[in-house]
mmCIF file with all atom_site columns, C-alpha atoms in Angstrom:
data_model
loop_
_atom_site.group_PDB
_atom_site.id
_atom_site.type_symbol
_atom_site.label_atom_id
_atom_site.label_alt_id
_atom_site.label_comp_id
_atom_site.label_asym_id
_atom_site.label_entity_id
_atom_site.label_seq_id
_atom_site.pdbx_PDB_ins_code
_atom_site.Cartn_x
_atom_site.Cartn_y
_atom_site.Cartn_z
_atom_site.occupancy
_atom_site.B_iso_or_equiv
_atom_site.pdbx_formal_charge
_atom_site.auth_seq_id
_atom_site.auth_comp_id
_atom_site.auth_asym_id
_atom_site.auth_atom_id
_atom_site.pdbx_PDB_model_num
ATOM 1   C CA . MET A 1 1   ? 212.926 33.120 121.718 1.00 0.00 ? 1   MET A CA 1
ATOM 2   C CA . ALA A 1 2   ? 209.559 34.868 121.400 1.00 0.00 ? 2   ALA A CA 1
ATOM 3   C CA . ALA A 1 3   ? 209.311 37.520 118.617 1.00 0.00 ? 3   ALA A CA 1
ATOM 4   C CA . PRO A 1 4   ? 209.403 41.083 119.411 1.00 0.00 ? 4   PRO A CA 1
ATOM 5   C CA . GLN A 1 5   ? 206.050 42.461 120.389 1.00 0.00 ? 5   GLN A CA 1
ATOM 6   C CA . ALA A 1 6   ? 204.801 45.266 118.078 1.00 0.00 ? 6   ALA A CA 1
ATOM 7   C CA . HIS A 1 7   ? 204.370 48.563 119.740 1.00 0.00 ? 7   HIS A CA 1
ATOM 8   C CA . PRO A 1 8   ? 200.689 49.718 119.552 1.00 0.00 ? 8   PRO A CA 1
ATOM 9   C CA . GLY A 1 9   ? 199.566 52.345 117.152 1.00 0.00 ? 9   GLY A CA 1
ATOM 10  C CA . THR A 1 10  ? 201.049 55.001 115.155 1.00 0.00 ? 10  THR A CA 1
ATOM 11  C CA . LEU A 1 11  ? 203.020 57.979 116.993 1.00 0.00 ? 11  LEU A CA 1
ATOM 12  C CA . GLU A 1 12  ? 200.863 61.225 117.068 1.00 0.00 ? 12  GLU A CA 1
ATOM 13  C CA . TRP A 1 13  ? 201.377 64.774 118.208 1.00 0.00 ? 13  TRP A CA 1
ATOM 14  C CA . VAL A 1 14  ? 199.234 64.955 121.570 1.00 0.00 ? 14  VAL A CA 1
ATOM 15  C CA . ARG A 1 15  ? 196.982 67.996 122.342 1.00 0.00 ? 15  ARG A CA 1
ATOM 16  C CA . PRO A 1 16  ? 195.914 67.734 126.069 1.00 0.00 ? 16  PRO A CA 1
ATOM 17  C CA . PRO A 1 17  ? 192.289 68.536 126.387 1.00 0.00 ? 17  PRO A CA 1
ATOM 18  C CA . ARG A 1 18  ? 191.172 72.196 127.332 1.00 0.00 ? 18  ARG A CA 1
ATOM 19  C CA . GLN A 1 19  ? 187.663 71.901 128.795 1.00 0.00 ? 19  GLN A CA 1
ATOM 20  C CA . ALA A 1 20  ? 187.135 75.626 130.177 1.00 0.00 ? 20  ALA A CA 1
ATOM 21  C CA . ARG A 1 21  ? 184.613 77.630 127.784 1.00 0.00 ? 21  ARG A CA 1
ATOM 22  C CA . SER A 1 22  ? 186.835 80.690 128.608 1.00 0.00 ? 22  SER A CA 1
ATOM 23  C CA . GLN A 1 23  ? 189.606 78.844 126.618 1.00 0.00 ? 23  GLN A CA 1
ATOM 24  C CA . LEU A 1 24  ? 187.694 78.614 123.367 1.00 0.00 ? 24  LEU A CA 1
ATOM 25  C CA . THR A 1 25  ? 188.335 81.982 122.080 1.00 0.00 ? 25  THR A CA 1
ATOM 26  C CA . LEU A 1 26  ? 192.002 81.821 123.150 1.00 0.00 ? 26  LEU A CA 1
ATOM 27  C CA . GLY A 1 27  ? 192.349 78.434 121.490 1.00 0.00 ? 27  GLY A CA 1
ATOM 28  C CA . ARG A 1 28  ? 190.880 79.870 118.238 1.00 0.00 ? 28  ARG A CA 1
ATOM 29  C CA . ILE A 1 29  ? 193.348 82.795 118.203 1.00 0.00 ? 29  ILE A CA 1
ATOM 30  C CA . LEU A 1 30  ? 196.319 80.274 119.002 1.00 0.00 ? 30  LEU A CA 1
ATOM 31  C CA . ASP A 1 31  ? 195.158 78.050 116.169 1.00 0.00 ? 31  ASP A CA 1
ATOM 32  C CA . ALA A 1 32  ? 194.679 80.974 113.768 1.00 0.00 ? 32  ALA A CA 1
ATOM 33  C CA . ALA A 1 33  ? 198.241 82.330 114.410 1.00 0.00 ? 33  ALA A CA 1
ATOM 34  C CA . GLU A 1 34  ? 199.639 78.851 114.067 1.00 0.00 ? 34  GLU A CA 1
ATOM 35  C CA . SER A 1 35  ? 197.756 78.198 110.745 1.00 0.00 ? 35  SER A CA 1
ATOM 36  C CA . LEU A 1 36  ? 199.128 81.607 109.307 1.00 0.00 ? 36  LEU A CA 1
ATOM 37  C CA . LEU A 1 37  ? 202.600 80.498 110.194 1.00 0.00 ? 37  LEU A CA 1
ATOM 38  C CA . ARG A 1 38  ? 202.339 77.745 107.787 1.00 0.00 ? 38  ARG A CA 1
ATOM 39  C CA . GLU A 1 39  ? 202.103 80.290 104.924 1.00 0.00 ? 39  GLU A CA 1
ATOM 40  C CA . LYS A 1 40  ? 204.284 83.353 106.245 1.00 0.00 ? 40  LYS A CA 1
ATOM 41  C CA . CYS A 1 41  ? 206.907 84.194 108.515 1.00 0.00 ? 41  CYS A CA 1
ATOM 42  C CA . TRP A 1 42  ? 205.921 85.670 112.073 1.00 0.00 ? 42  TRP A CA 1
ATOM 43  C CA . GLU A 1 43  ? 207.114 89.291 111.180 1.00 0.00 ? 43  GLU A CA 1
ATOM 44  C CA . ASP A 1 44  ? 204.869 89.359 108.378 1.00 0.00 ? 44  ASP A CA 1
ATOM 45  C CA . THR A 1 45  ? 201.702 88.170 110.105 1.00 0.00 ? 45  THR A CA 1
ATOM 46  C CA . SER A 1 46  ? 199.654 90.847 111.528 1.00 0.00 ? 46  SER A CA 1
ATOM 47  C CA . VAL A 1 47  ? 197.096 90.977 114.259 1.00 0.00 ? 47  VAL A CA 1
ATOM 48  C CA . ALA A 1 48  ? 194.159 91.888 111.831 1.00 0.00 ? 48  ALA A CA 1
ATOM 49  C CA . GLU A 1 49  ? 194.955 88.726 109.945 1.00 0.00 ? 49  GLU A CA 1
ATOM 50  C CA . ILE A 1 50  ? 195.125 86.475 113.090 1.00 0.00 ? 50  ILE A CA 1
ATOM 51  C CA . VAL A 1 51  ? 191.675 87.629 114.295 1.00 0.00 ? 51  VAL A CA 1
ATOM 52  C CA . ARG A 1 52  ? 190.013 87.430 110.927 1.00 0.00 ? 52  ARG A CA 1
ATOM 53  C CA . ARG A 1 53  ? 191.197 83.965 110.621 1.00 0.00 ? 53  ARG A CA 1
ATOM 54  C CA . ALA A 1 54  ? 190.152 83.108 114.302 1.00 0.00 ? 54  ALA A CA 1
ATOM 55  C CA . ASP A 1 55  ? 186.510 84.644 113.693 1.00 0.00 ? 55  ASP A CA 1
ATOM 56  C CA . SER A 1 56  ? 187.346 86.941 116.529 1.00 0.00 ? 56  SER A CA 1
ATOM 57  C CA . SER A 1 57  ? 188.127 90.528 117.041 1.00 0.00 ? 57  SER A CA 1
ATOM 58  C CA . VAL A 1 58  ? 191.128 92.972 117.768 1.00 0.00 ? 58  VAL A CA 1
ATOM 59  C CA . GLY A 1 59  ? 189.337 93.786 120.982 1.00 0.00 ? 59  GLY A CA 1
ATOM 60  C CA . ALA A 1 60  ? 189.221 90.106 122.200 1.00 0.00 ? 60  ALA A CA 1
ATOM 61  C CA . PHE A 1 61  ? 192.942 89.814 121.036 1.00 0.00 ? 61  PHE A CA 1
ATOM 62  C CA . TYR A 1 62  ? 194.144 92.591 123.223 1.00 0.00 ? 62  TYR A CA 1
ATOM 63  C CA . ALA A 1 63  ? 191.937 91.424 126.102 1.00 0.00 ? 63  ALA A CA 1
ATOM 64  C CA . ARG A 1 64  ? 194.172 88.582 126.196 1.00 0.00 ? 64  ARG A CA 1
ATOM 65  C CA . PHE A 1 65  ? 197.427 89.537 124.838 1.00 0.00 ? 65  PHE A CA 1
ATOM 66  C CA . ARG A 1 66  ? 199.665 92.811 125.407 1.00 0.00 ? 66  ARG A CA 1
ATOM 67  C CA . ASP A 1 67  ? 200.880 92.477 121.856 1.00 0.00 ? 67  ASP A CA 1
ATOM 68  C CA . LYS A 1 68  ? 201.929 89.823 119.266 1.00 0.00 ? 68  LYS A CA 1
ATOM 69  C CA . ASP A 1 69  ? 205.048 88.983 121.174 1.00 0.00 ? 69  ASP A CA 1
ATOM 70  C CA . ALA A 1 70  ? 202.786 88.074 124.064 1.00 0.00 ? 70  ALA A CA 1
ATOM 71  C CA . LEU A 1 71  ? 200.731 85.889 121.535 1.00 0.00 ? 71  LEU A CA 1
ATOM 72  C CA . LEU A 1 72  ? 203.847 84.248 120.194 1.00 0.00 ? 72  LEU A CA 1
ATOM 73  C CA . SER A 1 73  ? 204.904 83.322 123.888 1.00 0.00 ? 73  SER A CA 1
ATOM 74  C CA . ALA A 1 74  ? 201.515 81.880 124.599 1.00 0.00 ? 74  ALA A CA 1
ATOM 75  C CA . LEU A 1 75  ? 201.882 79.745 121.477 1.00 0.00 ? 75  LEU A CA 1
ATOM 76  C CA . HIS A 1 76  ? 205.419 78.580 122.571 1.00 0.00 ? 76  HIS A CA 1
ATOM 77  C CA . GLU A 1 77  ? 204.148 77.688 126.069 1.00 0.00 ? 77  GLU A CA 1
ATOM 78  C CA . ARG A 1 78  ? 201.295 75.572 124.238 1.00 0.00 ? 78  ARG A CA 1
ATOM 79  C CA . PHE A 1 79  ? 203.907 73.978 122.019 1.00 0.00 ? 79  PHE A CA 1
ATOM 80  C CA . VAL A 1 80  ? 205.894 73.051 125.009 1.00 0.00 ? 80  VAL A CA 1
ATOM 81  C CA . GLU A 1 81  ? 203.056 71.667 126.983 1.00 0.00 ? 81  GLU A CA 1
ATOM 82  C CA . GLU A 1 82  ? 202.039 69.550 123.857 1.00 0.00 ? 82  GLU A CA 1
ATOM 83  C CA . ALA A 1 83  ? 205.638 68.350 122.915 1.00 0.00 ? 83  ALA A CA 1
ATOM 84  C CA . ILE A 1 84  ? 206.250 67.071 126.543 1.00 0.00 ? 84  ILE A CA 1
ATOM 85  C CA . ALA A 1 85  ? 202.706 65.218 126.486 1.00 0.00 ? 85  ALA A CA 1
ATOM 86  C CA . THR A 1 86  ? 203.492 63.868 123.090 1.00 0.00 ? 86  THR A CA 1
ATOM 87  C CA . ALA A 1 87  ? 206.888 62.491 124.587 1.00 0.00 ? 87  ALA A CA 1
ATOM 88  C CA . GLU A 1 88  ? 205.562 60.975 127.471 1.00 0.00 ? 88  GLU A CA 1
ATOM 89  C CA . HIS A 1 89  ? 203.257 59.169 125.058 1.00 0.00 ? 89  HIS A CA 1
ATOM 90  C CA . ALA A 1 90  ? 205.813 58.281 122.343 1.00 0.00 ? 90  ALA A CA 1
ATOM 91  C CA . LEU A 1 91  ? 208.567 57.225 124.800 1.00 0.00 ? 91  LEU A CA 1
ATOM 92  C CA . CYS A 1 92  ? 206.506 55.389 127.189 1.00 0.00 ? 92  CYS A CA 1
ATOM 93  C CA . GLU A 1 93  ? 208.359 51.970 127.837 1.00 0.00 ? 93  GLU A CA 1
ATOM 94  C CA . LYS A 1 94  ? 205.028 49.907 127.672 1.00 0.00 ? 94  LYS A CA 1
ATOM 95  C CA . ARG A 1 95  ? 204.731 51.208 123.935 1.00 0.00 ? 95  ARG A CA 1
ATOM 96  C CA . TRP A 1 96  ? 208.106 49.937 123.073 1.00 0.00 ? 96  TRP A CA 1
ATOM 97  C CA . ALA A 1 97  ? 208.027 46.605 125.094 1.00 0.00 ? 97  ALA A CA 1
ATOM 98  C CA . GLY A 1 98  ? 209.798 43.924 122.919 1.00 0.00 ? 98  GLY A CA 1
ATOM 99  C CA . SER A 1 99  ? 211.396 46.594 120.536 1.00 0.00 ? 99  SER A CA 1
ATOM 100 C CA . SER A 1 100 ? 215.129 46.964 119.826 1.00 0.00 ? 100 SER A CA 1
ATOM 101 C CA . ILE A 1 101 ? 216.824 50.499 120.288 1.00 0.00 ? 101 ILE A CA 1
ATOM 102 C CA . SER A 1 102 ? 217.274 50.258 116.423 1.00 0.00 ? 102 SER A CA 1
ATOM 103 C CA . GLU A 1 103 ? 213.437 50.024 115.964 1.00 0.00 ? 103 GLU A CA 1
ATOM 104 C CA . ILE A 1 104 ? 212.846 52.857 118.480 1.00 0.00 ? 104 ILE A CA 1
ATOM 105 C CA . VAL A 1 105 ? 215.361 55.156 117.027 1.00 0.00 ? 105 VAL A CA 1
ATOM 106 C CA . ARG A 1 106 ? 214.112 54.524 113.326 1.00 0.00 ? 106 ARG A CA 1
ATOM 107 C CA . GLU A 1 107 ? 210.487 55.318 114.378 1.00 0.00 ? 107 GLU A CA 1
ATOM 108 C CA . LEU A 1 108 ? 211.424 58.272 116.764 1.00 0.00 ? 108 LEU A CA 1
ATOM 109 C CA . VAL A 1 109 ? 213.515 59.999 113.807 1.00 0.00 ? 109 VAL A CA 1
ATOM 110 C CA . ALA A 1 110 ? 210.578 59.473 111.210 1.00 0.00 ? 110 ALA A CA 1
ATOM 111 C CA . PHE A 1 111 ? 208.221 60.976 113.693 1.00 0.00 ? 111 PHE A CA 1
ATOM 112 C CA . GLN A 1 112 ? 210.428 63.885 114.317 1.00 0.00 ? 112 GLN A CA 1
ATOM 113 C CA . VAL A 1 113 ? 210.717 64.656 110.794 1.00 0.00 ? 113 VAL A CA 1
ATOM 114 C CA . ARG A 1 114 ? 207.022 64.508 110.245 1.00 0.00 ? 114 ARG A CA 1
ATOM 115 C CA . ILE A 1 115 ? 206.331 66.761 113.117 1.00 0.00 ? 115 ILE A CA 1
ATOM 116 C CA . GLN A 1 116 ? 208.684 69.459 112.146 1.00 0.00 ? 116 GLN A CA 1
ATOM 117 C CA . ASP A 1 117 ? 207.061 69.430 108.793 1.00 0.00 ? 117 ASP A CA 1
ATOM 118 C CA . GLN A 1 118 ? 203.793 69.877 110.281 1.00 0.00 ? 118 GLN A CA 1
ATOM 119 C CA . HIS A 1 119 ? 204.750 72.719 112.828 1.00 0.00 ? 119 HIS A CA 1
ATOM 120 C CA . ALA A 1 120 ? 207.753 74.203 110.656 1.00 0.00 ? 120 ALA A CA 1
ATOM 121 C CA . GLY A 1 121 ? 206.488 77.886 110.833 1.00 0.00 ? 121 GLY A CA 1
ATOM 122 C CA . LEU A 1 122 ? 205.740 77.957 114.494 1.00 0.00 ? 122 LEU A CA 1
ATOM 123 C CA . VAL A 1 123 ? 209.018 76.093 115.600 1.00 0.00 ? 123 VAL A CA 1
ATOM 124 C CA . ARG A 1 124 ? 211.067 78.497 113.247 1.00 0.00 ? 124 ARG A CA 1
ATOM 125 C CA . ALA A 1 125 ? 209.339 81.462 114.915 1.00 0.00 ? 125 ALA A CA 1
ATOM 126 C CA . ILE A 1 126 ? 210.291 79.992 118.307 1.00 0.00 ? 126 ILE A CA 1
ATOM 127 C CA . VAL A 1 127 ? 213.937 79.140 117.557 1.00 0.00 ? 127 VAL A CA 1
ATOM 128 C CA . LEU A 1 128 ? 214.570 82.669 116.224 1.00 0.00 ? 128 LEU A CA 1
ATOM 129 C CA . ARG A 1 129 ? 212.770 84.441 119.095 1.00 0.00 ? 129 ARG A CA 1
ATOM 130 C CA . SER A 1 130 ? 214.802 82.091 121.614 1.00 0.00 ? 130 SER A CA 1
ATOM 131 C CA . ALA A 1 131 ? 217.950 83.613 120.385 1.00 0.00 ? 131 ALA A CA 1
ATOM 132 C CA . GLU A 1 132 ? 217.119 86.817 122.206 1.00 0.00 ? 132 GLU A CA 1
ATOM 133 C CA . CYS A 1 133 ? 214.722 85.829 124.840 1.00 0.00 ? 133 CYS A CA 1
ATOM 134 C CA . ALA A 1 134 ? 215.771 84.089 127.828 1.00 0.00 ? 134 ALA A CA 1
ATOM 135 C CA . GLU A 1 135 ? 211.999 83.257 128.685 1.00 0.00 ? 135 GLU A CA 1
ATOM 136 C CA . PHE A 1 136 ? 211.898 81.245 125.534 1.00 0.00 ? 136 PHE A CA 1
ATOM 137 C CA . ARG A 1 137 ? 215.241 79.549 125.886 1.00 0.00 ? 137 ARG A CA 1
ATOM 138 C CA . ASP A 1 138 ? 214.159 78.424 129.473 1.00 0.00 ? 138 ASP A CA 1
ATOM 139 C CA . ARG A 1 139 ? 210.872 76.850 128.085 1.00 0.00 ? 139 ARG A CA 1
ATOM 140 C CA . GLY A 1 140 ? 213.073 75.095 125.518 1.00 0.00 ? 140 GLY A CA 1
ATOM 141 C CA . LEU A 1 141 ? 215.421 73.666 128.012 1.00 0.00 ? 141 LEU A CA 1
ATOM 142 C CA . ARG A 1 142 ? 212.595 72.579 130.191 1.00 0.00 ? 142 ARG A CA 1
ATOM 143 C CA . MET A 1 143 ? 211.142 70.716 127.151 1.00 0.00 ? 143 MET A CA 1
ATOM 144 C CA . THR A 1 144 ? 214.625 69.265 126.061 1.00 0.00 ? 144 THR A CA 1
ATOM 145 C CA . ALA A 1 145 ? 215.261 67.857 129.729 1.00 0.00 ? 145 ALA A CA 1
ATOM 146 C CA . SER A 1 146 ? 212.003 66.159 129.785 1.00 0.00 ? 146 SER A CA 1
ATOM 147 C CA . ILE A 1 147 ? 212.434 64.565 126.484 1.00 0.00 ? 147 ILE A CA 1
ATOM 148 C CA . ASP A 1 148 ? 215.950 63.781 127.197 1.00 0.00 ? 148 ASP A CA 1
ATOM 149 C CA . GLY A 1 149 ? 215.223 61.980 130.426 1.00 0.00 ? 149 GLY A CA 1
ATOM 150 C CA . LEU A 1 150 ? 212.404 59.937 128.935 1.00 0.00 ? 150 LEU A CA 1
ATOM 151 C CA . PHE A 1 151 ? 214.642 58.656 125.814 1.00 0.00 ? 151 PHE A CA 1
ATOM 152 C CA . ALA A 1 152 ? 217.433 57.784 128.282 1.00 0.00 ? 152 ALA A CA 1
ATOM 153 C CA . ARG A 1 153 ? 215.104 55.593 130.285 1.00 0.00 ? 153 ARG A CA 1
ATOM 154 C CA . LEU A 1 154 ? 214.522 53.683 126.655 1.00 0.00 ? 154 LEU A CA 1
ATOM 155 C CA . VAL A 1 155 ? 218.132 53.607 126.010 1.00 0.00 ? 155 VAL A CA 1
ATOM 156 C CA . VAL A 1 156 ? 219.426 52.357 129.483 1.00 0.00 ? 156 VAL A CA 1
ATOM 157 C CA . ALA A 1 157 ? 216.703 49.599 129.515 1.00 0.00 ? 157 ALA A CA 1
ATOM 158 C CA . ARG A 1 158 ? 218.699 48.347 126.333 1.00 0.00 ? 158 ARG A CA 1
ATOM 159 C CA . ARG A 1 159 ? 222.121 48.951 127.517 1.00 0.00 ? 159 ARG A CA 1
ATOM 160 C CA . HIS A 1 160 ? 222.923 45.563 126.365 1.00 0.00 ? 160 HIS A CA 1
ATOM 161 C CA . GLU A 1 161 ? 222.287 46.518 122.801 1.00 0.00 ? 161 GLU A CA 1
ATOM 162 C CA . ILE A 1 162 ? 224.802 49.381 122.540 1.00 0.00 ? 162 ILE A CA 1
ATOM 163 C CA . LEU A 1 163 ? 228.713 49.526 122.973 1.00 0.00 ? 163 LEU A CA 1
ATOM 164 C CA . HIS A 1 164 ? 228.750 53.175 124.266 1.00 0.00 ? 164 HIS A CA 1
ATOM 165 C CA . PRO A 1 165 ? 230.048 52.839 127.850 1.00 0.00 ? 165 PRO A CA 1
ATOM 166 C CA . ILE A 1 166 ? 227.983 55.850 129.312 1.00 0.00 ? 166 ILE A CA 1
ATOM 167 C CA . PRO A 1 167 ? 224.217 54.919 128.368 1.00 0.00 ? 167 PRO A CA 1
ATOM 168 C CA . ILE A 1 168 ? 222.570 58.071 129.751 1.00 0.00 ? 168 ILE A CA 1
ATOM 169 C CA . ALA A 1 169 ? 225.003 60.524 128.633 1.00 0.00 ? 169 ALA A CA 1
ATOM 170 C CA . ALA A 1 170 ? 224.944 58.891 125.221 1.00 0.00 ? 170 ALA A CA 1
ATOM 171 C CA . ALA A 1 171 ? 221.371 59.062 124.965 1.00 0.00 ? 171 ALA A CA 1
ATOM 172 C CA . ALA A 1 172 ? 221.199 62.881 125.792 1.00 0.00 ? 172 ALA A CA 1
ATOM 173 C CA . PHE A 1 173 ? 223.694 63.288 123.243 1.00 0.00 ? 173 PHE A CA 1
ATOM 174 C CA . THR A 1 174 ? 221.922 61.318 120.645 1.00 0.00 ? 174 THR A CA 1
ATOM 175 C CA . SER A 1 175 ? 218.912 63.513 121.221 1.00 0.00 ? 175 SER A CA 1
ATOM 176 C CA . ARG A 1 176 ? 221.067 66.661 120.570 1.00 0.00 ? 176 ARG A CA 1
ATOM 177 C CA . LEU A 1 177 ? 222.500 65.091 117.480 1.00 0.00 ? 177 LEU A CA 1
ATOM 178 C CA . ILE A 1 178 ? 219.239 64.433 116.015 1.00 0.00 ? 178 ILE A CA 1
ATOM 179 C CA . GLY A 1 179 ? 217.827 67.845 117.159 1.00 0.00 ? 179 GLY A CA 1
ATOM 180 C CA . GLY A 1 180 ? 221.002 69.856 115.548 1.00 0.00 ? 180 GLY A CA 1
ATOM 181 C CA . ALA A 1 181 ? 220.321 68.260 112.177 1.00 0.00 ? 181 ALA A CA 1
ATOM 182 C CA . MET A 1 182 ? 216.637 69.125 112.548 1.00 0.00 ? 182 MET A CA 1
ATOM 183 C CA . LEU A 1 183 ? 217.569 72.625 113.508 1.00 0.00 ? 183 LEU A CA 1
ATOM 184 C CA . GLN A 1 184 ? 219.830 73.052 110.529 1.00 0.00 ? 184 GLN A CA 1
ATOM 185 C CA . ARG A 1 185 ? 217.108 71.360 108.146 1.00 0.00 ? 185 ARG A CA 1
ATOM 186 C CA . LEU A 1 186 ? 214.610 74.044 109.573 1.00 0.00 ? 186 LEU A CA 1
ATOM 187 C CA . LEU A 1 187 ? 216.615 77.188 109.238 1.00 0.00 ? 187 LEU A CA 1
ATOM 188 C CA . PHE A 1 188 ? 218.940 76.265 106.265 1.00 0.00 ? 188 PHE A CA 1
ATOM 189 C CA . PRO A 1 189 ? 216.850 73.911 104.057 1.00 0.00 ? 189 PRO A CA 1
ATOM 190 C CA . ALA A 1 190 ? 219.201 74.230 101.153 1.00 0.00 ? 190 ALA A CA 1
ATOM 191 C CA . ALA A 1 191 ? 222.321 73.552 103.349 1.00 0.00 ? 191 ALA A CA 1
ATOM 192 C CA . ALA A 1 192 ? 220.457 70.428 104.676 1.00 0.00 ? 192 ALA A CA 1
ATOM 193 C CA . ASN A 1 193 ? 220.065 68.575 101.298 1.00 0.00 ? 193 ASN A CA 1
ATOM 194 C CA . LEU A 1 194 ? 221.599 65.213 101.243 1.00 0.00 ? 194 LEU A CA 1
ATOM 195 C CA . ALA A 1 195 ? 224.331 64.822 98.888  1.00 0.00 ? 195 ALA A CA 1
ATOM 196 C CA . SER A 1 196 ? 222.421 61.925 96.851  1.00 0.00 ? 196 SER A CA 1
ATOM 197 C CA . PRO A 1 197 ? 218.980 61.372 96.130  1.00 0.00 ? 197 PRO A CA 1
ATOM 198 C CA . GLU A 1 198 ? 219.582 57.950 97.152  1.00 0.00 ? 198 GLU A CA 1
ATOM 199 C CA . LEU A 1 199 ? 220.053 58.890 100.613 1.00 0.00 ? 199 LEU A CA 1
ATOM 200 C CA . SER A 1 200 ? 216.909 59.714 103.044 1.00 0.00 ? 200 SER A CA 1
ATOM 201 C CA . LEU A 1 201 ? 217.111 62.061 105.887 1.00 0.00 ? 201 LEU A CA 1
ATOM 202 C CA . VAL A 1 202 ? 215.422 59.516 108.033 1.00 0.00 ? 202 VAL A CA 1
ATOM 203 C CA . GLY A 1 203 ? 217.570 56.667 107.038 1.00 0.00 ? 203 GLY A CA 1
ATOM 204 C CA . GLU A 1 204 ? 220.912 58.726 107.475 1.00 0.00 ? 204 GLU A CA 1
ATOM 205 C CA . LEU A 1 205 ? 219.923 60.228 110.694 1.00 0.00 ? 205 LEU A CA 1
ATOM 206 C CA . THR A 1 206 ? 218.932 56.857 112.081 1.00 0.00 ? 206 THR A CA 1
ATOM 207 C CA . HIS A 1 207 ? 222.184 55.409 110.981 1.00 0.00 ? 207 HIS A CA 1
ATOM 208 C CA . ALA A 1 208 ? 224.390 58.187 112.492 1.00 0.00 ? 208 ALA A CA 1
ATOM 209 C CA . ALA A 1 209 ? 222.506 57.857 115.779 1.00 0.00 ? 209 ALA A CA 1
ATOM 210 C CA . LEU A 1 210 ? 222.836 54.227 116.054 1.00 0.00 ? 210 LEU A CA 1
ATOM 211 C CA . ALA A 1 211 ? 226.615 54.413 114.940 1.00 0.00 ? 211 ALA A CA 1
ATOM 212 C CA . TYR A 1 212 ? 227.108 56.892 117.983 1.00 0.00 ? 212 TYR A CA 1
ATOM 213 C CA . LEU A 1 213 ? 225.320 54.557 120.377 1.00 0.00 ? 213 LEU A CA 1
ATOM 214 C CA . GLY A 1 214 ? 227.389 51.649 119.182 1.00 0.00 ? 214 GLY A CA 1
ATOM 215 C CA . VAL A 1 215 ? 224.576 49.509 117.975 1.00 0.00 ? 215 VAL A CA 1
ATOM 216 C CA . PHE A 1 216 ? 226.052 46.355 116.440 1.00 0.00 ? 216 PHE A CA 1
ATOM 217 C CA . PRO A 1 217 ? 225.707 46.536 112.679 1.00 0.00 ? 217 PRO A CA 1
ATOM 218 C CA . GLU A 1 218 ? 223.937 43.287 112.243 1.00 0.00 ? 218 GLU A CA 1
ATOM 219 C CA . ASP A 1 219 ? 221.300 44.342 114.871 1.00 0.00 ? 219 ASP A CA 1
ATOM 220 C CA . ALA A 1 220 ? 220.406 47.607 113.277 1.00 0.00 ? 220 ALA A CA 1
ATOM 221 C CA . VAL A 1 221 ? 217.139 47.831 111.358 1.00 0.00 ? 221 VAL A CA 1
ATOM 222 C CA . ASP A 1 222 ? 217.315 49.155 107.659 1.00 0.00 ? 222 ASP A CA 1
ATOM 223 C CA . ALA A 1 223 ? 215.816 52.729 108.235 1.00 0.00 ? 223 ALA A CA 1
ATOM 224 C CA . ASP A 1 224 ? 215.404 53.586 104.422 1.00 0.00 ? 224 ASP A CA 1
#
């Protein structure tokens, strides 16, 4: 039997190109706001700080946004667009040709942990806003549905590797299982700490996901 083919390259966050010159100032403001969210919460971030970091002006800000909430909405829209583009790249079947479901889940979990760390401040602000805003919830559901569908294709193509009798539903639930654990880690970091320093988040989430899918233990890849 031929050896599995290695999937090409490292998984990376995808930012679709924006070529219009009119987008440059907007992009700087969005980037500045996201940068500040790595340092403080959204409530403590001011318009003055954002435009100063963007090397812009308050006038330029209000020419584009009604208020700070409108800016967060634009940040969310960009994040969803990028997340879907990233998922289309990361979950492409050609990328994983010859890879087992164990290998796929292990790398996707590690990637999701890394991405959450990179965008933690923004994602936290989005999650908190989604609790009270239907517009944010609808965007989040659109993103989740797209990612679930792409992941389900990878799982169904490897249905012979899993014991779960309903692969498509199992794939969606696996995605939510991982997402739920990641959400707890984001909002309640102390509660999400593992019980032992010998355990790794990536390893335990991978094992939990594979156990739910019903992957044969002897086929599972060591995720630690």
